[in-house]
GROMACS .gro file of C-alpha atoms in nm:
model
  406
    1UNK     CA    1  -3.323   5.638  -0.035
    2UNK     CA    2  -3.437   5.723  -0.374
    3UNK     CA    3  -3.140   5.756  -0.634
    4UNK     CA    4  -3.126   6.107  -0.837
    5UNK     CA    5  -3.238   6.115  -1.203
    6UNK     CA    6  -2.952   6.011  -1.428
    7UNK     CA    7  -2.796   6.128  -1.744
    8UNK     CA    8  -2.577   6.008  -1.993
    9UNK     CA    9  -2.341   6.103  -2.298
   10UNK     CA   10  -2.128   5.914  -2.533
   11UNK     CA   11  -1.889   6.018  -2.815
   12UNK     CA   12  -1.686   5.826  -3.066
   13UNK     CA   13  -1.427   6.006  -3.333
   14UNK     CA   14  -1.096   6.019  -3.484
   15UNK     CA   15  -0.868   5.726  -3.509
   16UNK     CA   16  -0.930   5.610  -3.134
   17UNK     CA   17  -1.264   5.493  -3.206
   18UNK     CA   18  -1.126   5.210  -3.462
   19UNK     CA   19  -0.878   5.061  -3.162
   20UNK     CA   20  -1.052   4.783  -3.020
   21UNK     CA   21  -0.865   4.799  -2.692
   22UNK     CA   22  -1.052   4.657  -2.374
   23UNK     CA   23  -1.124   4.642  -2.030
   24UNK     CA   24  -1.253   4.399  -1.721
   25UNK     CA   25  -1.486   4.559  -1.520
   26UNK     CA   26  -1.769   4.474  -1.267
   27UNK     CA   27  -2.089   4.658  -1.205
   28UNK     CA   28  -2.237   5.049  -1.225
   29UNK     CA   29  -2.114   5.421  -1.220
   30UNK     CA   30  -2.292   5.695  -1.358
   31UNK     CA   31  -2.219   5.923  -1.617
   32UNK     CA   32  -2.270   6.312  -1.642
   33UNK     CA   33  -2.491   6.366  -1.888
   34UNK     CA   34  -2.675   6.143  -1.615
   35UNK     CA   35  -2.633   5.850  -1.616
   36UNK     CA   36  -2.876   5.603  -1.568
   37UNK     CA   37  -2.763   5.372  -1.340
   38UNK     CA   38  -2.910   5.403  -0.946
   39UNK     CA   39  -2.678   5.437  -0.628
   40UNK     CA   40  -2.565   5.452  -0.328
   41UNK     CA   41  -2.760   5.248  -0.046
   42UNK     CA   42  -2.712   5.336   0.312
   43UNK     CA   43  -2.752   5.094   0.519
   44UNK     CA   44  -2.425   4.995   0.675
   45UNK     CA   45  -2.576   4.661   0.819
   46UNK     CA   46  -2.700   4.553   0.530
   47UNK     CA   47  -2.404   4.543   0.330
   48UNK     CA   48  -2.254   4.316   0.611
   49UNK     CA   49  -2.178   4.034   0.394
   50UNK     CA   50  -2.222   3.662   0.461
   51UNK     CA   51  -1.915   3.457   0.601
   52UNK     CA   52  -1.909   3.241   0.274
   53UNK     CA   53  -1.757   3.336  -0.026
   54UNK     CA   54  -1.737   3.158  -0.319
   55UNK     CA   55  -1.610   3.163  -0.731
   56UNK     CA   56  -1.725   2.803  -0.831
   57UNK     CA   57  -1.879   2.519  -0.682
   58UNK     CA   58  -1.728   2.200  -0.607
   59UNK     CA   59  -1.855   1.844  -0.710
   60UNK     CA   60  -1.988   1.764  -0.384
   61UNK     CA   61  -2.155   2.105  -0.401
   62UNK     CA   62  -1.893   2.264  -0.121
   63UNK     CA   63  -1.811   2.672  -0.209
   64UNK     CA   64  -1.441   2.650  -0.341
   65UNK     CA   65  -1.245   2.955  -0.444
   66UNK     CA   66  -1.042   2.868  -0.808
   67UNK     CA   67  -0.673   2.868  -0.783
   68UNK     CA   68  -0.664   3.162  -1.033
   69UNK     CA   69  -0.832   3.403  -0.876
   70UNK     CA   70  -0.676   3.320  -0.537
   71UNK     CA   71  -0.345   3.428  -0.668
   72UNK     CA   72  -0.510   3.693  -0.888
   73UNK     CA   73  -0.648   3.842  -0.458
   74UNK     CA   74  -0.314   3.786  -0.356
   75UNK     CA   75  -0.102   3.981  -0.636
   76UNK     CA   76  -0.298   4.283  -0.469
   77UNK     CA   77  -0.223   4.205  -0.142
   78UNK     CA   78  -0.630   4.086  -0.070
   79UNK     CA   79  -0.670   3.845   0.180
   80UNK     CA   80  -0.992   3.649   0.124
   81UNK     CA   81  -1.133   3.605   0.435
   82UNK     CA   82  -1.097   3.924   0.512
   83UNK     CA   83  -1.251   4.077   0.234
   84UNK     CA   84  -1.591   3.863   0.227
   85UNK     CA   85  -1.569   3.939   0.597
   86UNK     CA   86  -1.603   4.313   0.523
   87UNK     CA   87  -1.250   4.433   0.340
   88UNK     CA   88  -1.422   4.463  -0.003
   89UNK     CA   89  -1.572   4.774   0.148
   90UNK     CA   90  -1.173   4.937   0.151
   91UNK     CA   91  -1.196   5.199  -0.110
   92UNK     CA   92  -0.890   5.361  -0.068
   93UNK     CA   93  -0.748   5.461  -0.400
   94UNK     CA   94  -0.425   5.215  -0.310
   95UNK     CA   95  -0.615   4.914  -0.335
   96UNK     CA   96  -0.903   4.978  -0.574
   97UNK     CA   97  -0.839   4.768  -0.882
   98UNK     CA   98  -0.850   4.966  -1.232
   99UNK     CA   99  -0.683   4.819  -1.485
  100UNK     CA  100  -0.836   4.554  -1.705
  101UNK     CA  101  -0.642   4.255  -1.586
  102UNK     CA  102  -0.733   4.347  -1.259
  103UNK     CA  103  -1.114   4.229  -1.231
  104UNK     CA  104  -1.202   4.029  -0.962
  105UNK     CA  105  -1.527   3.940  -0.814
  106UNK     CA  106  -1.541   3.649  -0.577
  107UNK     CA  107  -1.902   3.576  -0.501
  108UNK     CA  108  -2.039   3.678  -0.098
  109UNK     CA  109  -2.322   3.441  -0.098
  110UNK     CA  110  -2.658   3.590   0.024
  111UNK     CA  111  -2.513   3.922   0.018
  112UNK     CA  112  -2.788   4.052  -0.246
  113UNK     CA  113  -3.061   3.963  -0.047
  114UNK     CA  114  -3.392   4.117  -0.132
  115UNK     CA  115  -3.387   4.385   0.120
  116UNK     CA  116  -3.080   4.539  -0.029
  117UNK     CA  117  -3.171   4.485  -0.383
  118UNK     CA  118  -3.442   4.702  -0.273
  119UNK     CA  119  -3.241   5.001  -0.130
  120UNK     CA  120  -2.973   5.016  -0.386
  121UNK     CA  121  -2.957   5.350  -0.551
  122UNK     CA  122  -2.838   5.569  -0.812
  123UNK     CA  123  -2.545   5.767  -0.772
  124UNK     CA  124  -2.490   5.990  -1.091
  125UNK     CA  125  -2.521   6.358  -1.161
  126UNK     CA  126  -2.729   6.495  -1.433
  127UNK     CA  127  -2.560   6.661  -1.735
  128UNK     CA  128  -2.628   6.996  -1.824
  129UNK     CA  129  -2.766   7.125  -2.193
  130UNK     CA  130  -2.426   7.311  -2.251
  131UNK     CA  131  -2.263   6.965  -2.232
  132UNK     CA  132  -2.473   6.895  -2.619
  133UNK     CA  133  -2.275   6.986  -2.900
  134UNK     CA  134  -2.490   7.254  -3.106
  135UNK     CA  135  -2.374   7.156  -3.465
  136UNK     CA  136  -2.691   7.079  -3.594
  137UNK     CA  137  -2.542   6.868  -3.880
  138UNK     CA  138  -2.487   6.550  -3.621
  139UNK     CA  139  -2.750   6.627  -3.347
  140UNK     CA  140  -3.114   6.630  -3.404
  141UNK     CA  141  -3.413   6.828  -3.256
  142UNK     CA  142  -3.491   6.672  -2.846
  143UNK     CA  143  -3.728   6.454  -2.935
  144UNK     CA  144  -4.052   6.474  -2.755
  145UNK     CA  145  -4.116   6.244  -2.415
  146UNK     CA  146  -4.253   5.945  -2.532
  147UNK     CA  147  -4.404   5.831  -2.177
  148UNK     CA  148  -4.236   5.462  -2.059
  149UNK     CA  149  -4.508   5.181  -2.049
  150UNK     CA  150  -4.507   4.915  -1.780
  151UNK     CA  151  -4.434   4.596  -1.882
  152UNK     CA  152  -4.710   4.337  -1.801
  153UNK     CA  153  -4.591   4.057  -1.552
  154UNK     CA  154  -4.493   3.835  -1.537
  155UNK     CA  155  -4.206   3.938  -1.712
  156UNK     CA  156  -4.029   3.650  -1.807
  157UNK     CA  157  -4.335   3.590  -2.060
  158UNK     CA  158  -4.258   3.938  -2.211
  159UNK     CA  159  -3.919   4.044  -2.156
  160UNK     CA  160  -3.684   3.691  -2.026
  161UNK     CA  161  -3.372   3.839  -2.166
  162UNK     CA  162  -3.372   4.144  -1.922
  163UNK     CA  163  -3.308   4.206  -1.554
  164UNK     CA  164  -3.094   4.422  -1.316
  165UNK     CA  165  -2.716   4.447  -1.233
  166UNK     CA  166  -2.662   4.483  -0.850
  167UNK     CA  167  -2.324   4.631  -0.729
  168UNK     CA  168  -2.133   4.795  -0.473
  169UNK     CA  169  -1.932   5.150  -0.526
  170UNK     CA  170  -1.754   5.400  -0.261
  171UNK     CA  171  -2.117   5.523  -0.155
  172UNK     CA  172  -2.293   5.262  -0.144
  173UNK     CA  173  -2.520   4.973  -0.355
  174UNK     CA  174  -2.594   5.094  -0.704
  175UNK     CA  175  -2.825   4.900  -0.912
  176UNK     CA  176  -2.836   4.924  -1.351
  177UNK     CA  177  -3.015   4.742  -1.623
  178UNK     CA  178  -2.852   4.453  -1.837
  179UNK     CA  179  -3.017   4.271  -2.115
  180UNK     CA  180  -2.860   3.838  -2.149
  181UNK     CA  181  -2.702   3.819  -2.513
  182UNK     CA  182  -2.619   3.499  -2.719
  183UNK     CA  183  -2.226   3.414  -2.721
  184UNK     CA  184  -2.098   3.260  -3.025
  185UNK     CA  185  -1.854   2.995  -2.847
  186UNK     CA  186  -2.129   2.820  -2.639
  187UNK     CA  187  -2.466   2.847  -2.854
  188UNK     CA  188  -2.816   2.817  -2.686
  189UNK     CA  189  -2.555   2.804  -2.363
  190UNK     CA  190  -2.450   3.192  -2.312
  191UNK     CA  191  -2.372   3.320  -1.961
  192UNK     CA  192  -2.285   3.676  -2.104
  193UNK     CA  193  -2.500   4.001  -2.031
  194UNK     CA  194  -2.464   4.316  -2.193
  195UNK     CA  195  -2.479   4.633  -1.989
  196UNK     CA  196  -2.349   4.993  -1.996
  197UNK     CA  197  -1.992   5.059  -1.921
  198UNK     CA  198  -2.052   5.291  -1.622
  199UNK     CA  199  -2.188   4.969  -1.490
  200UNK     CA  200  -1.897   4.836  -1.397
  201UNK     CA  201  -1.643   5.078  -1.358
  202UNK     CA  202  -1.599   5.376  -1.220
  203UNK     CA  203  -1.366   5.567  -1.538
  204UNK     CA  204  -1.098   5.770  -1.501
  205UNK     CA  205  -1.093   5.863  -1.096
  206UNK     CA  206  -1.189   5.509  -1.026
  207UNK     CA  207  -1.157   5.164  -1.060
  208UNK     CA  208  -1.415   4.834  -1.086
  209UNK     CA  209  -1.704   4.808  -0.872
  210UNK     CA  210  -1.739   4.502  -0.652
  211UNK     CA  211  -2.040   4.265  -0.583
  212UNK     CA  212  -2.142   4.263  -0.931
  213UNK     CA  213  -2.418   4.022  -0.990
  214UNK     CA  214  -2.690   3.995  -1.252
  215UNK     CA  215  -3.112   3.926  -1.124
  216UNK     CA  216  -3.286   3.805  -1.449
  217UNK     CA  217  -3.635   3.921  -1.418
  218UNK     CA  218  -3.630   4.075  -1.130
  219UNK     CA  219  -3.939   4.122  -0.942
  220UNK     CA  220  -4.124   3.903  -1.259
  221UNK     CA  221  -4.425   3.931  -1.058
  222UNK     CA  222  -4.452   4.313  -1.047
  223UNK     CA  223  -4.570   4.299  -0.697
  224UNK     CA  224  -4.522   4.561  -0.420
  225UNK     CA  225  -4.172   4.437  -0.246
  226UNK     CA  226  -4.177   4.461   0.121
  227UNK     CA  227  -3.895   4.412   0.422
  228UNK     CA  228  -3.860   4.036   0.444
  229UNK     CA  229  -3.940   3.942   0.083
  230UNK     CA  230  -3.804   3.614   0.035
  231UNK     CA  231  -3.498   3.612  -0.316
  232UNK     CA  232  -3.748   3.333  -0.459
  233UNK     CA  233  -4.024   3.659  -0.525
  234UNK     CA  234  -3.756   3.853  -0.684
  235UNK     CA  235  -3.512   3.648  -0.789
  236UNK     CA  236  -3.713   3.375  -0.946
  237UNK     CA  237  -3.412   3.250  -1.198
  238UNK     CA  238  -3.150   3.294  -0.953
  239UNK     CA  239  -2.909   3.523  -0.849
  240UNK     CA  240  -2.576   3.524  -1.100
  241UNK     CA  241  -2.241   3.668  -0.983
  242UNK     CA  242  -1.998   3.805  -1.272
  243UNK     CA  243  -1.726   3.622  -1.308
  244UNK     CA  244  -1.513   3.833  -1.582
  245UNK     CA  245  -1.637   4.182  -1.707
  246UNK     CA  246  -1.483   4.397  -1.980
  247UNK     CA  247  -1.556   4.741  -2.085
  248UNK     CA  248  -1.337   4.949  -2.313
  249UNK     CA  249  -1.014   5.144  -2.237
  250UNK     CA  250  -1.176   5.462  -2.390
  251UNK     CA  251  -1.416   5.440  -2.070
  252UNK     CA  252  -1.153   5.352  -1.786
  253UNK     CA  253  -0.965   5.643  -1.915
  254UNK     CA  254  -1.255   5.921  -2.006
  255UNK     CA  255  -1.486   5.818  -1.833
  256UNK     CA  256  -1.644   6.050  -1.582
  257UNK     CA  257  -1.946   6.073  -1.328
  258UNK     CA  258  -2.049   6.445  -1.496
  259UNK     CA  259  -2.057   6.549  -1.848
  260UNK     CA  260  -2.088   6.266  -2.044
  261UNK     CA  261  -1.711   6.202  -2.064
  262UNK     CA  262  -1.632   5.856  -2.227
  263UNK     CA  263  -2.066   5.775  -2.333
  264UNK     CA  264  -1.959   5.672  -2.686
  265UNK     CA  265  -1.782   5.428  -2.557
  266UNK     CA  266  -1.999   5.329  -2.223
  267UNK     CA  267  -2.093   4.946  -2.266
  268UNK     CA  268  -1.968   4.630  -2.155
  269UNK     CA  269  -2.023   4.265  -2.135
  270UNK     CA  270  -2.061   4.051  -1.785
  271UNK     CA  271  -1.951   3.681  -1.786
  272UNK     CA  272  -2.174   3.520  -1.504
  273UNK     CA  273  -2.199   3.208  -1.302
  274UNK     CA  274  -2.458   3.118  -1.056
  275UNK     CA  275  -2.415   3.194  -0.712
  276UNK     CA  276  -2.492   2.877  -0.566
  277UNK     CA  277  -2.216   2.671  -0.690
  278UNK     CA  278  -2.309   2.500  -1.007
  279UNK     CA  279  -2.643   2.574  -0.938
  280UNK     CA  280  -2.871   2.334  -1.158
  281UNK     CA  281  -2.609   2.276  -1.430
  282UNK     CA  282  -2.787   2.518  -1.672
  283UNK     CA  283  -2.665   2.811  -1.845
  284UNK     CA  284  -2.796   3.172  -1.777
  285UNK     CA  285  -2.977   3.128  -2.140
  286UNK     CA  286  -3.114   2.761  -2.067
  287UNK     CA  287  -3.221   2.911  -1.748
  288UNK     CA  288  -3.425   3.232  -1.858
  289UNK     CA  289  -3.502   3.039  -2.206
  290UNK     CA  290  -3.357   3.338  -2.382
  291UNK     CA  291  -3.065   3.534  -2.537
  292UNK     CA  292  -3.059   3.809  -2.776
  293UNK     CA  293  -2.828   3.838  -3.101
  294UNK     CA  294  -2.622   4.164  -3.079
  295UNK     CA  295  -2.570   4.386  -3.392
  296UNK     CA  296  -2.288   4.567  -3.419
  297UNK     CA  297  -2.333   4.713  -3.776
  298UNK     CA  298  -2.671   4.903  -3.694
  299UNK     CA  299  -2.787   5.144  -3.977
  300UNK     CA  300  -2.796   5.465  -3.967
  301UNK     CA  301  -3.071   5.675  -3.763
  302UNK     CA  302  -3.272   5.719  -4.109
  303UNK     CA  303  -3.284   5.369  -4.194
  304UNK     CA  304  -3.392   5.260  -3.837
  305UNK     CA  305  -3.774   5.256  -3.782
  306UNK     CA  306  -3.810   5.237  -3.444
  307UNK     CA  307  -3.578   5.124  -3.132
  308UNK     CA  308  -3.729   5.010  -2.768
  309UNK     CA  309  -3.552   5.054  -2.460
  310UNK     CA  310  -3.619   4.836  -2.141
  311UNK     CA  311  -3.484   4.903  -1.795
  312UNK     CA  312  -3.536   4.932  -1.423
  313UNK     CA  313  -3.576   5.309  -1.356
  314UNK     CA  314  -3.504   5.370  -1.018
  315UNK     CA  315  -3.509   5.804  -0.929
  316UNK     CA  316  -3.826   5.914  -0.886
  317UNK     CA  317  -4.166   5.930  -1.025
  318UNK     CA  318  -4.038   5.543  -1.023
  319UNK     CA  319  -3.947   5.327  -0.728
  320UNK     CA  320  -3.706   5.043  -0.976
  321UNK     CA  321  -3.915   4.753  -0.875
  322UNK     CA  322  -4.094   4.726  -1.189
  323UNK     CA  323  -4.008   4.700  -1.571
  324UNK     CA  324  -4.058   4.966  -1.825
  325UNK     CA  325  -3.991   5.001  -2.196
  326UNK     CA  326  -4.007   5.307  -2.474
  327UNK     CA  327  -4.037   5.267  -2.801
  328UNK     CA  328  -3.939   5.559  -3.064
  329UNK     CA  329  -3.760   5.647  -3.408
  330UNK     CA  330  -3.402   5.718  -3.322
  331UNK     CA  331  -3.223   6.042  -3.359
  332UNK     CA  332  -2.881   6.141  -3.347
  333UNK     CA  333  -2.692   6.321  -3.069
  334UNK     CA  334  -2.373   6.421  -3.029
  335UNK     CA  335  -2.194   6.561  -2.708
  336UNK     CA  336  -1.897   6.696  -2.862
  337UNK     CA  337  -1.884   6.815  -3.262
  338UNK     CA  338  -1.555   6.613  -3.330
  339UNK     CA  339  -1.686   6.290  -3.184
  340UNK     CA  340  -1.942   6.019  -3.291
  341UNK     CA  341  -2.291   6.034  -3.279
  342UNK     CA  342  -2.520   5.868  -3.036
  343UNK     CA  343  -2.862   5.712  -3.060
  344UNK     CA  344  -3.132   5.919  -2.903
  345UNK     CA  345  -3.531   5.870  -2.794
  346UNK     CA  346  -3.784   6.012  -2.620
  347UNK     CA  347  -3.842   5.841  -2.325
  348UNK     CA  348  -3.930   5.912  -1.963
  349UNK     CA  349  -3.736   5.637  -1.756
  350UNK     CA  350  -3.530   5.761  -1.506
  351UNK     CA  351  -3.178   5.651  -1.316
  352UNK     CA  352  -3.195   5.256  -1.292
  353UNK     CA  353  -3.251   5.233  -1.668
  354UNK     CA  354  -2.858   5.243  -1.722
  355UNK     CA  355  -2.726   4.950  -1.912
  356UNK     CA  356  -3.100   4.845  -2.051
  357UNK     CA  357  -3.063   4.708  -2.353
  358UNK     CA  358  -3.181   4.883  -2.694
  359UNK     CA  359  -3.379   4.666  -2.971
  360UNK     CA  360  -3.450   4.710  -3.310
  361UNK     CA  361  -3.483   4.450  -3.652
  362UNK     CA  362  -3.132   4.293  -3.710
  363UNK     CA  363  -3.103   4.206  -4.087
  364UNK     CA  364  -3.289   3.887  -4.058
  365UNK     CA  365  -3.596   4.110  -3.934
  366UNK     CA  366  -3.560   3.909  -3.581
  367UNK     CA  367  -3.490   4.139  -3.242
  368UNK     CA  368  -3.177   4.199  -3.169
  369UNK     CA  369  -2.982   4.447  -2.946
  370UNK     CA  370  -2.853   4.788  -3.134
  371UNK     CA  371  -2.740   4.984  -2.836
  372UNK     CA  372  -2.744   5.034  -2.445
  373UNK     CA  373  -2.891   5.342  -2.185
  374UNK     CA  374  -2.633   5.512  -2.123
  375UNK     CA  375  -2.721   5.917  -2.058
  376UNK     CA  376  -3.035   6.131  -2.044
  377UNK     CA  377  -3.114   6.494  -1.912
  378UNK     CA  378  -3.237   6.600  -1.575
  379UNK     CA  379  -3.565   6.668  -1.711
  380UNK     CA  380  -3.596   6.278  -1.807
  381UNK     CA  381  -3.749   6.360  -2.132
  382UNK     CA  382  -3.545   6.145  -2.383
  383UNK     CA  383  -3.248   5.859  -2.367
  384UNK     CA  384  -2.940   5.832  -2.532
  385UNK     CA  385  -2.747   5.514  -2.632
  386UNK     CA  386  -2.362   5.452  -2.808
  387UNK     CA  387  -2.412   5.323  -3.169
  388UNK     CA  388  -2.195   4.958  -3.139
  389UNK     CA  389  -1.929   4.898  -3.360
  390UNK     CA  390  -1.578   4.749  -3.363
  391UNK     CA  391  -1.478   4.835  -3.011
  392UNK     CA  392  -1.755   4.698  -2.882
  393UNK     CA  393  -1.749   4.403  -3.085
  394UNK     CA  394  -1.416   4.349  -2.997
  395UNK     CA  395  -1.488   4.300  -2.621
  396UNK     CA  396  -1.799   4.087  -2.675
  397UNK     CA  397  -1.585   3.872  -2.878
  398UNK     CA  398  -1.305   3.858  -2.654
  399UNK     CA  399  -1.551   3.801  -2.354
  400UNK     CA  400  -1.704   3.477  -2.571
  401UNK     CA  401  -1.357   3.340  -2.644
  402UNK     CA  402  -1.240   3.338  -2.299
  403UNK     CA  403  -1.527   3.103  -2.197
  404UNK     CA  404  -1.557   2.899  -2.539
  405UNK     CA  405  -1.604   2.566  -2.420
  406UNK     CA  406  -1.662   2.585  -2.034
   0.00000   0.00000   0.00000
């Protein structure tokens, strides 16, 4: 059950990298290059889900499904029952939803129990050296492994902005990295997370995943997880269901599971709620204590000191119950001459890393995140990340607007 070792790519270029058009999506595909996020699970029992589903919680605390997103199951011809009874698992090209306006994600309670946190996987290919641009005049030399360091538990004391996206796909649970980012409309209150665009959607022979849901320090003990752990060991701050995703257009429509099609372009933001209702009345950043700014005018490689990546690897030598970081000056790499130029590291994390975030000195000198995981080589030997700029912006800032106030 242990996922392959991921790649990624990204690109940017030409006029199509100034249109800020955007996406909804929901959880983690994998990239060609590899991609870093961890697959397919499979046990068929396991993914049995609960009889209860739920989008929000009621003031007496019953599981109510929002008027919205009951019509929003219908225009597609889902029946609700049906799918938390087992129809989210029809992944027939007919009714998998693509297109942005199409994300829905009503929440299976108890369906990411610890035992299938556990077994999901990664389900990406790795991408081959031919796939790397060899105009030296936007790609530097592979940088040399810089070994990934366990983080020391518990890690909400180290790391409380980072845990793991869980999510379903054609083959199975997939599991990726996400980071919890501050939103402008609600301050000290944000319920967004930022992860990697092959996170939550499948690109351009597929549509959004389903079951997304966001663990904030996952496993923030670092102990050995067993059959029959209970969620409170590793999901200490709750399990929290996405309740609007977006990712751009560039990577619904390039995006692919081999070569790094669509990387410059592979991130997206997760609106989440808790699953239990209204849980305690807190906000994912009240609850963790935590949120991280997001820069989206990063200098250039030259100017940048050094940039650590956190994640979840998953493939092998690693087993994705424990949290590891890299730290190392940034290069450049570019898949393609004509596109833009990615961020590259050494670093030896493996598939489950996808979506981690990326953290260097904003211009205050505070942390804040520069970039996400998003492809590495089947070796494992270094990371590569999209440099954010106004696509990117444009869907965190859409993603914060439609939630300013709630």
């Amino acid at each position: 059950m242990r996922p392959n070792r991921p790649i990624f790519a990204a690109r940017r270029g030409g006029n199509a990298a100034r249109r800020p058009v955007f996406a909804a999506g929901a959880l983690a595909a994998a990239l060609a290059l590899t991609a870093t996020a961890c697959g397919p699970g499979g046990d068929e029992a396991a993914a049995k889900p609960s009889a209860t589903a739920a989008a929000d919680g009621a003031a007496d605390g019953k599981i109510t499904i929002p008027d919205d997103l009951k019509d929003r199951l219908k225009e597609h011809g889902i029946d609700l029952d049906k799918w938390r009874n087992g129809e989210w698992k029809n992944w027939d090209k007919d009714t998998w939803l693509r297109e942005a306006k199409d994300f829905v994600n009503p929440i299976i309670e108890d369906l990411w129990n610890p035992d299938r946190m556990r077994e999901a996987e990664e389900p990406a290919k790795p991408v081959e050296e031919e796939d790397i641009s060899g105009d030296e005049g936007v790609t530097d030399p592979t940088p040399q492994p810089v070994e990934a360091a366990a983080v020391a538990a518990p890690y909400h004391g180290n790391a409380p902005e980072a845990g793991k996206v869980f999510f379903d796909g054609p083959k199975g649970s997939m599991v990726c990295s996400a980071t919890v980012v501050k939103d402008p409309a609600n301050p000290g209150k944000s319920n967004m997370v930022w992860t990697a665009g092959h996170c939550v959607h499948a690109g351009k022979e597929g549509g959004w995943y389903r079951n997304i849901a966001f663990v904030p320090s996952y496993n923030n003990s670092a102990k050995t997880s067993t059959k029959g752990d209970s969620k409170e060991q590793v999901a200490p701050y709750g399990v929290w269901w996405g309740d609007w995703a977006q990712t751009s257009e560039q990577w619904i429509s390039q995006g692919a599971a081999t070569g790094g099609q669509g990387a410059p372009y592979d991130f997206a933001v997760i609106h989440v709620t808790p699953e239990k209702g209204g849980g305690n009345g807190k906000s994912l950043e009240e609850t963790v204590g935590s949120a991280l700014p997001v820069d989206f005018n990063a200098p250039a490689v030259s100017k940048i000191g050094s940039m650590k990546a956190t994640g979840f690897p998953a493939a092998p030598p690693f087993d994705g119950e424990r949290m590891f970081q890299c730290e190392d000056k940034p290069g450049r790499l570019s898949l393609k001459a004509e596109e833009p130029t990615m961020y590259r590291i050494g670093c030896t994390m493996t598939g489950g890393s996808s979506g981690g975030g990326w953290v260097a000195a904003g211009k205050d000198g505070k942390p804040a995140l520069v970039s996400n995981t998003s492809i590495g080589p089947v070796t494992a030997g270094w990371l590569a990340g999209p440099r954010l700029g106004n696509e990117a912006k444009g869907i965190y800032d859409a993603v914060s607007r439609k939630f300013a106030g709630r």
